[in-house]
Amino acid sequence: MPTPVSVARQCLTEEAASALDDAVSVARRRSHAQTNSLHAVSALLSLPSSPLREACGRAWSVAYSPRLQFKALELSVGVSLDRLPCVKNVEEPPISNSLMAAIKRSQANQKRSPESFHLQQIHSSQQATSLTIKVELKHFLLSILDDPIVSRVFGEAGFRSYDIKLAIVQPAVPPASRLFRSSCPPPIFLCNLMDGGSHFPGSGEDSNENFRRIGEVLGRKSGKNPIIIGMCSKSALESFLDGVESGKQGVLSAGLDRLSTISIENDIGEGVKMSEKFNELSHELRHSSNSGVIVSLGPLTSLIHEDGDAPQQEAARYVVSELTALLKAHKERLWVIGAAESYETFQKFLSQFPDAEKDWDLHLLPITYRSSSSSAQIFSTSKSSLMGSFVPFGGFFSMPTEYATPSSSPFSGSQCDLCNKKCAEEVAALMQDGSSTSVSDRCSTNLPSWLQMSESDSHKPMDVSKKDDRTTLNAKILELQNKWNKVCHSLHNHQPVFNLAIQQARPEVVATDSFNVAADPRKWCSDGSPISGNKCPQVAASIATDLHRISHQEKDRGAHMASQAEQAHMQNISETNQITRIGGLLPSQKLPTYNLLPTHQALPPSITNVGTNLGLGLTTVQSESVPEKTWDGVPVKWRVHGHQGCTQQPLGSPSSSASVLGARLKPPLGDAQQSSPSGYNNFEMYPDPQDFKAIWGSLKGNVGWQDEALCIISQVVSCYKSGSLRRLRFGKDLWMTFLGPDVAGKRRTALALAEIFHDTKRLIYADLSSQKGIRPTCTTCEFHELQACEMLRGKTVVDYIADELRQKPNSVVYLENIDRADPLIQNCLSQALKTGKLKDTYGREFSTRNTIFVATSTVSMDGEVFPSNTESDYSEERVLKSRRWQMQISVESVAAEGRSSKGMAVVVTSQKSSATKRKHSDMDNSSELDRGTGTQRRSDKLSLDLNLPVTDVEEELDDVNTETETSIEDSDSWFKDFLGQVDRNVVFKPYDFKGAAQTFLEEMRITLQSAVGFEVPLEIDDEVMMQIVAAGWQCKEQEAIKWWIRQVMRRGFLEAHQRYKLTADSAVKLASCKGIALEQQAPGVCLPASINLK
Amino acid sequence: MGNTILEALNVRVVGTSQRPFLVLAHGFGTDQSAWQRILPFFTPHYQVVLYDLVCAGSVNPDYFDFGRYTTLDAYVDDLLTILDALRIDRCAYVGHSVSAMIGILAAIRRPDLFSKLILIGASPRFLNDKDYHGGFEQGEIEKVFTAMEANYEAWVNGFAPLAVGADVPAAVREFSRTLFNMRPDISLFVSRTVFHSDLRGLLGLVRVPCCIIQTAKDVSVPASVAAYLKSHLGGRTTVEILNIEGHLPHLSAPALLARVLQRALLSR
């Protein structure tokens, strides 16, 4: 049972009661049946100087800009208010139970709180009859914040209500605006510069910072003689002396005024004049009534002499010694000042007069700013245009009126012209004092209804108070300016803040997380929502929001044509209103968008813009509603695919250009509706994910050699799909690590996984070891499917992953070299593991639901690096590094004695040119190859190109290694931690390169024999062999390579045989043409489609 | 005064306690959020002090006293006040653009306070002079100022991509945001101050070891300036050239910069 307002008022102090009245009026305006805490919050926030607002200001979190957060708060309050049911004409909406409970709570709190104890006693003694305690505003606020609705609203805006409570409880620190006031005059703003033009900073020399600092030094007890250092020191010194001479106020502090200056710089070197000067000086010091004398040395360069310049040296010595004597005699009344262009000059001076620094009690004063007249002139010339552009009411304030001196202007030039004009008009009207209705009232008829509403708060106090003394008028003007500033901000000119907000909001629309999606419109509603007012159903309101939001975005596109966009925007808003109103009047249905469609078609062509927005709105609305429907009650396995289908369409559409969208308004609608069935179809096309065998088979088909690992993976994945995975963590995502060697095998497995779940495009790849995430290109082991993520500079890997995840939800995220991840990624991944949300560097969160994370590392769980097959020729590193070059066949005749055994028909020759590899090749010599081929190979080496970039590549890699070493220590512990947290660690075993190589060699031997007809020795270059092995490694099966040997190589051999008529004495050589990229690739394998013949 | 300034300039100290202090000072047109993506690299090893320059958009414009902030020394006062208020007796300092200048001046005044200066995109003077190439002619600057006056937003939209220098939309967006947050008159005033400042004569007074980080192509700072700084700074000075473009490496290539910073901080 609601409580009447008057009863509630009795429990409150005057201040709190007035806040309650405001709340009631908010409720009345919105035609709500009851006044609840939200109304109170809304009312409290709308006051410009409310304690709640102030507390929020102190509690804002650093992650967001305060302005943005306030905006968000206002929006979320507005939206929540819109949700409340409306009734017709309640004169004074009674206080709801929840708000009344809050008041009661605050009463109880206040009773308990010690600070008010005595107060309460006074109360009770005064009015013994009524036991009610008058609740103070502070306690009222605190208990309102306890209300769950309120704390939710604050939470949505990124505030934590306990922060705010803390801010309310803690006494506010003295306003920081006092910060510089104590020592300095109040801040000067452009608007109050008009009275005294000389006050313009920089132009008026009396406000010069340089003077202040020089004066400060002069006023000190020790080190009081400044040497000004800096490029502009000379001019600074001159203008300072001028200032002292002309006795300007503020140049010197009190007690130091009435100083006289003597400049000796021009007289140095002229003996007679010099001594006259010193006589004059000592006379003055003794007899003058002045408080002191400043001796200016001018630039120190005049005292510095070159070696051998005896007369000058003498003169300088004289000056220095005289000055030293005088300074000793008149310590209190004599100052020396000099200027040095740079520190080097000063050092030179010191080297010649080493005692000067101590005797003269010098102090170095760096001066950085040119206080010359040139800058003053710059300022003064620019003034007029400054006034025009920055001070919105330049014209107004320059009017010769006694009122035109407000203390400060609260705005920047960020207000738009329209609002400026309106505001100026209004202020002018106020000045005339004739009309009681403000301009905004009149012009508000032209404005959208919701704008009128938001204004009405600020109007009231103004119309009521009609006192005409100057201070209130100024206050009014300020208030007006504030109001218009606010209006302007809410209407037009908050792009920079807003743009960002849009970008933050957009991903949420397409994000899979249904909560986010649902929350999204709520956040952005309030701009548009009040339009809906009483009649509009909630759904329409959310569409309105979308429209509005996107219309902002539309504006963003045209931001370069600012003024034009401004107008268009105004138009947009009013027309958007029209549409939503029409939409709002229609009964709410399952798909209100249908109702809107004809409306749009009926609109004149001039507002296609709005229509476009409508289209965008449709797709977003669809994406919100459909997934939610399919989500509930559908088994897990369906969800993945159904959802995927749903999101696809809206995904594409917002990014397409506006015109295209305008043209195909309807298709998105249809697509979105049909999306769930298409999801089912998708599902049929792939092996049943629940079936372990199917998964295993599919993986095995891709990576034939990793039986054990694949078995584990298949188990984990099938368990994950069926939901029976025993988890260490909470979350609907799957985390695995692939440890050990076999990079290609791991990649293949990841690809296969992506294929099982969706398609190979749903693989997000990032190599965490390289800074830029770009892998060296052109290697044989390049995977086309792993589209080299050309990460943009400035995009961290985290952002890249988050972005990809946003575009392709439910993907397989494949992260290589997890052990080398930088702290940024480490944090991000740990958090994603724990919370199921991936947070990018902007603080946006993306759900990792239904995402499979696969992280790989060559480091084992014990922190050991897996031993790569060093004893073999074919280590994984070498194979990985092999490049895709064209191959060529050459034929040589071999002397009979050179050929040894017939058994070694096919040999691999190594061709390592770099010194680093020499040892390795020597080892090859002794171990594998007989002497005969050894000599041949040496002759072969003559044709080598020594400029090959083999070593370069290695050095680059080494660089990377050393760089990452520093961070390795920290990441070690993190890595172990990470391994402990993931769902499963799978260890891969090394790939049998040697075995594969032998198979291929045998195949080649047979091929050559069959092509030529008899046994011919075949020498294969090491590089080529690497290339072939690498190709075999990344192929699904070795058959493809064998096929390539039988086809491509055979063709090459045949050609060679035709041209050179091979005999038993000839040897066929297969070498790679280094530097020449593949001309054409053979189908299915990363090997050349044809082999050149030399 | 101390606490008030901490609040007014949004001073934050994040990171691991008992670790050395590291001050990250942002440059013109940004605020402390510019370090956001650098920060995670340093929080485990340092107590990182972040603050906003008084001209930043995130600071209440009322604090910007046009009479006071006519020279960089007022900014130096702010910095030193902050460090004193936090009772920091020694710290490493990373300053970008104008903050690099501020750092130089602060290190001259209080050499014991700073263990190391890392200057990103620093320039002792932006205007050309005889025998000195600062990158800007007086006339050009006047044109820029006029453009700023005429239409701040348009200027921001044009300047931001230029300053970021590379095709990194996110960085451009971020820089435009913070740049636009500044009140135009303050922005103009500060850029005048910066452009008319001249630190060349003072560089010799710096005794603190410095590391100059410079990108390969920077619209605001020509490469010769880094060499000039190296030869004129009084302390031991190293130069790191980042092989990227733009004046704002902490926005456009945070990971790269973080590594270089780490290295610079560790080296002696």
Coordinates of N, CA and C in Angstrom, one line a residue, chain A residues 60 62 65 67 173 176-177 179-180 184-185 187-190 201-202 207 209-210 212-213 229-232 341-344 347 364 366-370 378-379 382 385-386 389-390 409 411-413 495-496 500 503 559-560 562 771 792-796 799 822-824 827 841-842 963-964 970, chain B residues 1 4-5 7-8 12 36-37 40-41 45 61-74 77 105 108-109 125 138 142 148-149 153 157 166-168 170 173 177 180-181 183-185 188-189 192-193 196-202 204-205 207 232 244-245 251-254 256 259 263:
Chain A
W60 N 33.8 8.0 -9.7 CA 33.9 7.4 -11.1 C 35.1 6.6 -11.2
V62 N 38.2 4.8 -13.1 CA 39.2 5.4 -14.0 C 39.0 4.8 -15.4
S65 N 35.6 7.6 -19.1 CA 35.7 9.1 -18.8 C 34.5 9.4 -18.0
R67 N 32.6 11.9 -18.0 CA 31.5 12.5 -18.7 C 30.6 11.4 -19.4
V173 N 36.4 16.6 0.2 CA 37.6 17.4 0.4 C 37.3 18.8 0.0
A176 N 38.6 21.3 -5.0 CA 39.9 21.4 -5.6 C 40.1 22.7 -6.4
S177 N 39.1 23.4 -6.6 CA 39.2 24.6 -7.4 C 40.0 25.6 -6.7
L179 N 42.7 25.1 -5.7 CA 44.1 24.6 -5.9 C 45.1 25.8 -6.1
F180 N 44.8 26.5 -7.1 CA 45.8 27.6 -7.4 C 45.3 28.9 -7.1
C184 N 47.5 32.5 -6.8 CA 47.3 33.2 -8.1 C 45.9 33.8 -8.2
P185 N 45.8 34.7 -9.2 CA 44.5 35.3 -9.4 C 43.6 34.2 -10.0
P187 N 41.3 31.9 -12.4 CA 41.6 31.6 -13.8 C 41.0 32.7 -14.8
I188 N 41.8 32.9 -15.7 CA 41.3 33.9 -16.7 C 40.7 33.2 -17.8
F189 N 39.5 33.5 -18.2 CA 38.9 32.9 -19.3 C 38.8 34.0 -20.4
L190 N 38.6 33.5 -21.6 CA 38.6 34.4 -22.7 C 37.5 35.5 -22.5
P201 N 46.9 36.6 -21.4 CA 48.1 36.0 -21.0 C 49.2 36.1 -22.1
G202 N 50.4 36.4 -21.7 CA 51.4 36.4 -22.7 C 51.6 37.8 -23.3
S207 N 52.3 39.9 -16.3 CA 51.9 38.5 -15.8 C 52.9 37.5 -16.3
E209 N 55.6 34.8 -16.5 CA 56.1 33.8 -15.6 C 57.6 34.0 -15.4
N210 N 58.2 34.3 -16.4 CA 59.7 34.5 -16.3 C 60.1 35.5 -15.3
R212 N 58.4 36.4 -12.7 CA 58.1 35.9 -11.4 C 59.3 35.1 -10.9
R213 N 59.8 34.2 -11.8 CA 60.9 33.3 -11.4 C 62.2 34.1 -11.1
I229 N 69.7 31.1 -18.1 CA 70.2 30.2 -19.1 C 69.1 29.8 -20.1
G230 N 69.4 29.9 -21.3 CA 68.4 29.5 -22.3 C 68.6 30.3 -23.6
M231 N 68.0 29.8 -24.6 CA 68.2 30.4 -25.9 C 67.6 31.8 -25.9
C232 N 66.5 32.0 -25.1 CA 65.9 33.3 -25.1 C 66.3 34.1 -23.9
E341 N 73.5 31.9 -23.2 CA 72.6 31.3 -24.2 C 72.5 29.8 -23.9
S342 N 73.6 29.2 -23.5 CA 73.5 27.8 -23.2 C 74.4 27.5 -22.0
Y343 N 74.3 26.3 -21.5 CA 75.1 25.8 -20.4 C 76.5 25.8 -20.7
E344 N 76.8 25.5 -22.0 CA 78.2 25.5 -22.4 C 78.9 26.9 -22.3
Q347 N 79.6 27.4 -18.7 CA 80.8 26.6 -18.3 C 82.1 27.2 -18.7
L364 N 71.7 29.4 -11.2 CA 71.3 29.1 -12.6 C 69.8 29.1 -12.7
P366 N 67.1 28.3 -15.5 CA 66.7 28.0 -16.9 C 65.4 28.7 -17.3
I367 N 65.5 29.3 -18.4 CA 64.3 30.0 -19.0 C 64.0 29.3 -20.3
T368 N 62.8 28.9 -20.5 CA 62.5 28.2 -21.7 C 61.6 29.0 -22.7
Y369 N 61.0 30.0 -22.1 CA 59.9 30.6 -22.9 C 60.3 32.0 -23.4
R370 N 60.1 32.3 -24.6 CA 60.4 33.6 -25.2 C 59.4 34.6 -24.7
I378 N 51.8 38.0 -31.4 CA 51.0 36.9 -31.9 C 49.7 36.8 -31.1
F379 N 49.8 36.9 -29.8 CA 48.6 36.7 -29.0 C 47.6 37.8 -29.3
S382 N 45.8 37.5 -32.6 CA 44.9 36.4 -32.8 C 43.7 36.6 -31.9
S385 N 40.0 36.9 -33.5 CA 39.4 35.7 -34.1 C 39.1 34.7 -33.0
L386 N 40.0 34.7 -32.0 CA 39.8 33.8 -30.9 C 38.4 34.1 -30.3
S389 N 35.6 32.6 -32.3 CA 35.4 31.2 -32.4 C 35.2 30.5 -31.1
F390 N 35.9 30.9 -30.1 CA 35.8 30.1 -28.9 C 34.8 30.6 -27.9
S409 N 33.2 31.4 -18.1 CA 32.3 30.7 -19.1 C 32.5 29.2 -18.9
F411 N 31.7 27.0 -20.9 CA 31.9 26.1 -22.0 C 33.1 26.4 -22.8
S412 N 33.3 25.4 -23.6 CA 34.3 25.4 -24.6 C 33.5 25.7 -25.9
G413 N 34.3 25.6 -26.9 CA 33.6 25.9 -28.2 C 32.9 24.7 -28.7
Q495 N 30.0 13.9 -30.1 CA 30.5 12.9 -31.0 C 31.8 12.2 -30.4
P496 N 32.7 13.0 -30.0 CA 34.0 12.2 -29.6 C 33.7 11.2 -28.5
L500 N 32.9 6.8 -29.5 CA 33.6 5.7 -28.8 C 32.6 4.8 -28.2
Q503 N 31.2 2.6 -30.7 CA 32.0 1.5 -31.0 C 32.1 0.5 -29.9
A559 N 31.0 13.4 -40.3 CA 31.6 14.4 -39.3 C 32.4 15.5 -40.0
H560 N 33.0 15.2 -41.1 CA 33.9 16.1 -41.7 C 33.1 17.4 -42.2
A562 N 30.9 19.2 -40.8 CA 30.3 19.4 -39.5 C 28.9 20.1 -39.5
Q771 N 56.4 -10.2 -32.2 CA 55.8 -8.9 -31.7 C 54.6 -8.5 -32.6
L792 N 47.6 -5.2 -37.6 CA 47.9 -3.8 -37.8 C 48.8 -3.3 -36.7
R793 N 49.6 -2.4 -37.0 CA 50.4 -1.8 -35.9 C 49.4 -1.1 -35.0
G794 N 49.8 -1.1 -33.7 CA 48.9 -0.4 -32.8 C 47.8 -1.3 -32.3
K795 N 47.7 -2.4 -32.9 CA 46.7 -3.3 -32.4 C 47.4 -4.4 -31.6
T796 N 47.2 -4.5 -30.4 CA 47.8 -5.5 -29.7 C 47.2 -6.9 -30.0
D799 N 43.8 -7.3 -28.7 CA 42.8 -6.6 -29.5 C 42.5 -7.4 -30.7
D822 N 53.4 -12.0 -24.0 CA 53.8 -10.9 -23.2 C 52.7 -10.7 -22.1
P823 N 53.1 -9.9 -21.1 CA 52.2 -9.8 -19.9 C 50.8 -9.4 -20.2
L824 N 50.6 -8.6 -21.2 CA 49.3 -8.2 -21.6 C 48.4 -9.4 -22.0
N827 N 47.7 -11.7 -18.9 CA 46.6 -11.2 -18.1 C 45.3 -11.5 -18.7
T841 N 41.9 -4.3 -24.7 CA 42.6 -3.2 -24.0 C 41.7 -2.0 -23.8
Y842 N 40.6 -2.0 -24.5 CA 39.7 -0.9 -24.3 C 38.7 -1.2 -23.2
E963 N 65.5 -10.8 -27.2 CA 64.5 -9.8 -26.7 C 63.5 -10.4 -25.7
T964 N 63.1 -11.6 -26.1 CA 62.1 -12.1 -25.3 C 62.6 -12.7 -24.0
D970 N 59.5 -14.1 -15.9 CA 58.2 -13.9 -15.2 C 57.2 -14.8 -15.9
Chain B
M1 N 47.9 21.4 -0.2 CA 48.2 21.6 -1.6 C 48.5 20.2 -2.2
T4 N 45.5 18.0 -2.9 CA 44.6 18.6 -3.8 C 45.1 18.4 -5.2
I5 N 46.4 18.5 -5.4 CA 46.9 18.4 -6.7 C 46.8 17.0 -7.2
E7 N 44.5 15.0 -6.5 CA 43.2 14.8 -7.0 C 42.9 15.5 -8.3
A8 N 43.3 16.8 -8.3 CA 43.0 17.6 -9.5 C 43.6 17.0 -10.8
R12 N 47.4 8.7 -10.2 CA 47.2 7.3 -9.8 C 48.6 6.6 -9.6
Q36 N 47.6 3.3 -21.3 CA 46.8 2.1 -20.9 C 47.4 0.8 -21.4
R37 N 47.9 0.8 -22.6 CA 48.3 -0.5 -23.2 C 49.8 -0.7 -22.9
P40 N 50.3 -2.6 -18.5 CA 50.5 -4.0 -18.0 C 51.9 -4.5 -18.1
F41 N 52.7 -4.0 -18.9 CA 54.1 -4.5 -19.0 C 54.9 -4.0 -17.8
H45 N 56.5 -4.8 -12.1 CA 57.9 -4.5 -11.7 C 58.1 -3.2 -11.1
P61 N 38.9 22.0 -16.6 CA 39.5 23.2 -17.2 C 39.6 24.4 -16.3
D62 N 38.9 24.4 -15.2 CA 39.0 25.6 -14.3 C 40.4 25.6 -13.7
Y63 N 41.0 24.5 -13.6 CA 42.3 24.5 -13.0 C 43.4 25.1 -13.9
F64 N 43.1 25.2 -15.1 CA 44.1 25.7 -16.0 C 44.1 27.2 -15.9
D65 N 45.2 27.7 -15.3 CA 45.3 29.1 -15.1 C 46.1 29.7 -16.2
F66 N 45.5 30.5 -17.0 CA 46.2 31.1 -18.1 C 47.3 32.0 -17.7
G67 N 47.2 32.5 -16.5 CA 48.3 33.4 -16.1 C 49.5 32.6 -15.6
R68 N 49.2 31.4 -15.2 CA 50.3 30.6 -14.6 C 51.0 29.7 -15.6
Y69 N 50.2 29.1 -16.4 CA 50.8 28.1 -17.3 C 51.4 28.7 -18.6
T70 N 52.0 29.8 -18.4 CA 52.6 30.5 -19.6 C 53.9 29.8 -20.0
T71 N 54.6 29.2 -19.1 CA 55.8 28.5 -19.4 C 55.8 27.1 -18.9
L72 N 56.7 26.3 -19.4 CA 56.7 24.9 -19.0 C 57.1 24.8 -17.5
D73 N 57.7 25.8 -16.9 CA 58.1 25.7 -15.5 C 56.9 25.4 -14.6
A74 N 55.8 26.0 -14.9 CA 54.6 25.7 -14.1 C 54.2 24.2 -14.1
D77 N 56.6 22.5 -11.9 CA 56.2 22.7 -10.5 C 55.2 21.6 -10.2
L105 N 63.4 19.6 -17.7 CA 63.5 20.7 -16.8 C 63.4 20.3 -15.4
I108 N 66.7 19.0 -14.3 CA 67.7 20.0 -14.1 C 67.5 20.6 -12.7
R109 N 66.2 20.7 -12.3 CA 66.0 21.3 -11.0 C 66.2 20.4 -9.9
R125 N 63.2 22.1 -29.1 CA 62.6 23.3 -29.7 C 62.0 22.8 -31.1
Q138 N 58.2 29.3 -38.3 CA 57.3 30.2 -37.6 C 56.0 30.4 -38.4
E142 N 52.0 29.5 -37.4 CA 50.9 30.4 -37.3 C 49.7 29.9 -38.1
M148 N 43.5 26.0 -36.0 CA 42.9 25.5 -34.7 C 41.9 26.5 -34.2
E149 N 42.1 27.8 -34.4 CA 41.1 28.8 -34.0 C 39.9 28.6 -34.8
E153 N 37.5 21.3 -34.3 CA 37.2 19.9 -34.6 C 37.8 19.4 -36.0
N157 N 40.5 16.5 -36.5 CA 40.3 15.4 -37.5 C 41.4 15.3 -38.5
A166 N 50.5 6.4 -38.9 CA 50.4 5.1 -39.5 C 48.9 4.8 -39.6
D167 N 48.6 3.8 -40.4 CA 47.3 3.4 -40.6 C 46.8 2.6 -39.4
V168 N 46.6 3.2 -38.3 CA 46.1 2.5 -37.1 C 44.8 3.2 -36.6
A170 N 42.5 2.6 -34.7 CA 42.2 2.7 -33.2 C 43.0 3.8 -32.6
R173 N 41.7 7.2 -33.5 CA 40.5 7.4 -32.8 C 40.8 7.8 -31.4
R177 N 40.1 11.5 -29.7 CA 39.2 11.6 -28.6 C 39.9 12.5 -27.5
F180 N 40.3 16.0 -28.6 CA 39.1 16.7 -28.7 C 38.6 17.0 -27.3
N181 N 39.0 16.2 -26.3 CA 38.5 16.5 -25.0 C 39.1 17.8 -24.4
R183 N 39.9 21.5 -24.1 CA 39.1 22.7 -24.5 C 40.0 23.4 -25.5
P184 N 39.3 23.9 -26.6 CA 40.1 24.4 -27.7 C 41.0 25.6 -27.3
D185 N 40.5 26.5 -26.4 CA 41.4 27.6 -26.1 C 42.6 27.1 -25.3
L188 N 45.0 25.5 -27.7 CA 45.8 26.5 -28.5 C 46.8 27.1 -27.6
F189 N 46.4 27.4 -26.4 CA 47.3 28.1 -25.5 C 48.6 27.3 -25.2
R192 N 50.9 27.0 -28.1 CA 51.7 28.2 -28.2 C 52.9 28.1 -27.2
T193 N 52.6 27.7 -26.0 CA 53.6 27.6 -25.0 C 54.7 26.7 -25.5
H196 N 56.8 27.9 -28.4 CA 57.7 29.0 -28.1 C 58.7 28.7 -27.1
S197 N 58.7 27.5 -26.6 CA 59.7 27.1 -25.6 C 61.0 26.7 -26.3
D198 N 62.0 26.8 -25.6 CA 63.3 26.5 -26.2 C 64.2 26.0 -25.1
L199 N 64.5 24.8 -25.2 CA 65.3 24.1 -24.1 C 66.8 23.9 -24.6
R200 N 67.1 24.4 -25.7 CA 68.4 24.0 -26.3 C 69.6 24.4 -25.3
G201 N 69.5 25.6 -24.8 CA 70.6 26.1 -23.9 C 70.8 25.3 -22.7
L202 N 69.7 24.6 -22.3 CA 69.7 24.0 -20.9 C 70.1 22.5 -20.9
G204 N 72.6 20.9 -21.5 CA 73.9 20.6 -20.8 C 73.8 20.5 -19.3
L205 N 72.7 21.1 -18.7 CA 72.5 21.0 -17.3 C 72.0 19.7 -16.8
R207 N 72.0 16.1 -15.9 CA 73.0 15.1 -15.4 C 72.5 13.7 -15.4
H232 N 73.9 17.0 -27.0 CA 73.9 18.2 -26.1 C 73.5 17.8 -24.7
I244 N 59.1 2.4 -36.8 CA 57.7 2.6 -37.1 C 57.5 4.1 -37.4
E245 N 56.3 4.4 -37.7 CA 56.1 5.8 -38.0 C 55.2 6.4 -36.9
L251 N 50.6 4.7 -28.6 CA 49.2 4.3 -29.1 C 49.3 3.4 -30.3
S252 N 50.3 3.7 -31.2 CA 50.3 2.9 -32.4 C 51.1 1.6 -32.4
A253 N 52.0 1.5 -31.5 CA 52.8 0.2 -31.4 C 53.1 0.0 -30.0
P254 N 52.1 -0.3 -29.1 CA 52.4 -0.4 -27.7 C 53.4 -1.5 -27.3
L256 N 55.7 -3.0 -29.0 CA 57.1 -2.7 -29.4 C 57.7 -1.7 -28.5
R259 N 58.6 -3.0 -25.0 CA 59.9 -3.8 -25.0 C 61.1 -2.9 -25.0
R263 N 63.8 -2.4 -21.9 CA 65.2 -2.5 -22.2 C 65.9 -1.2 -21.7

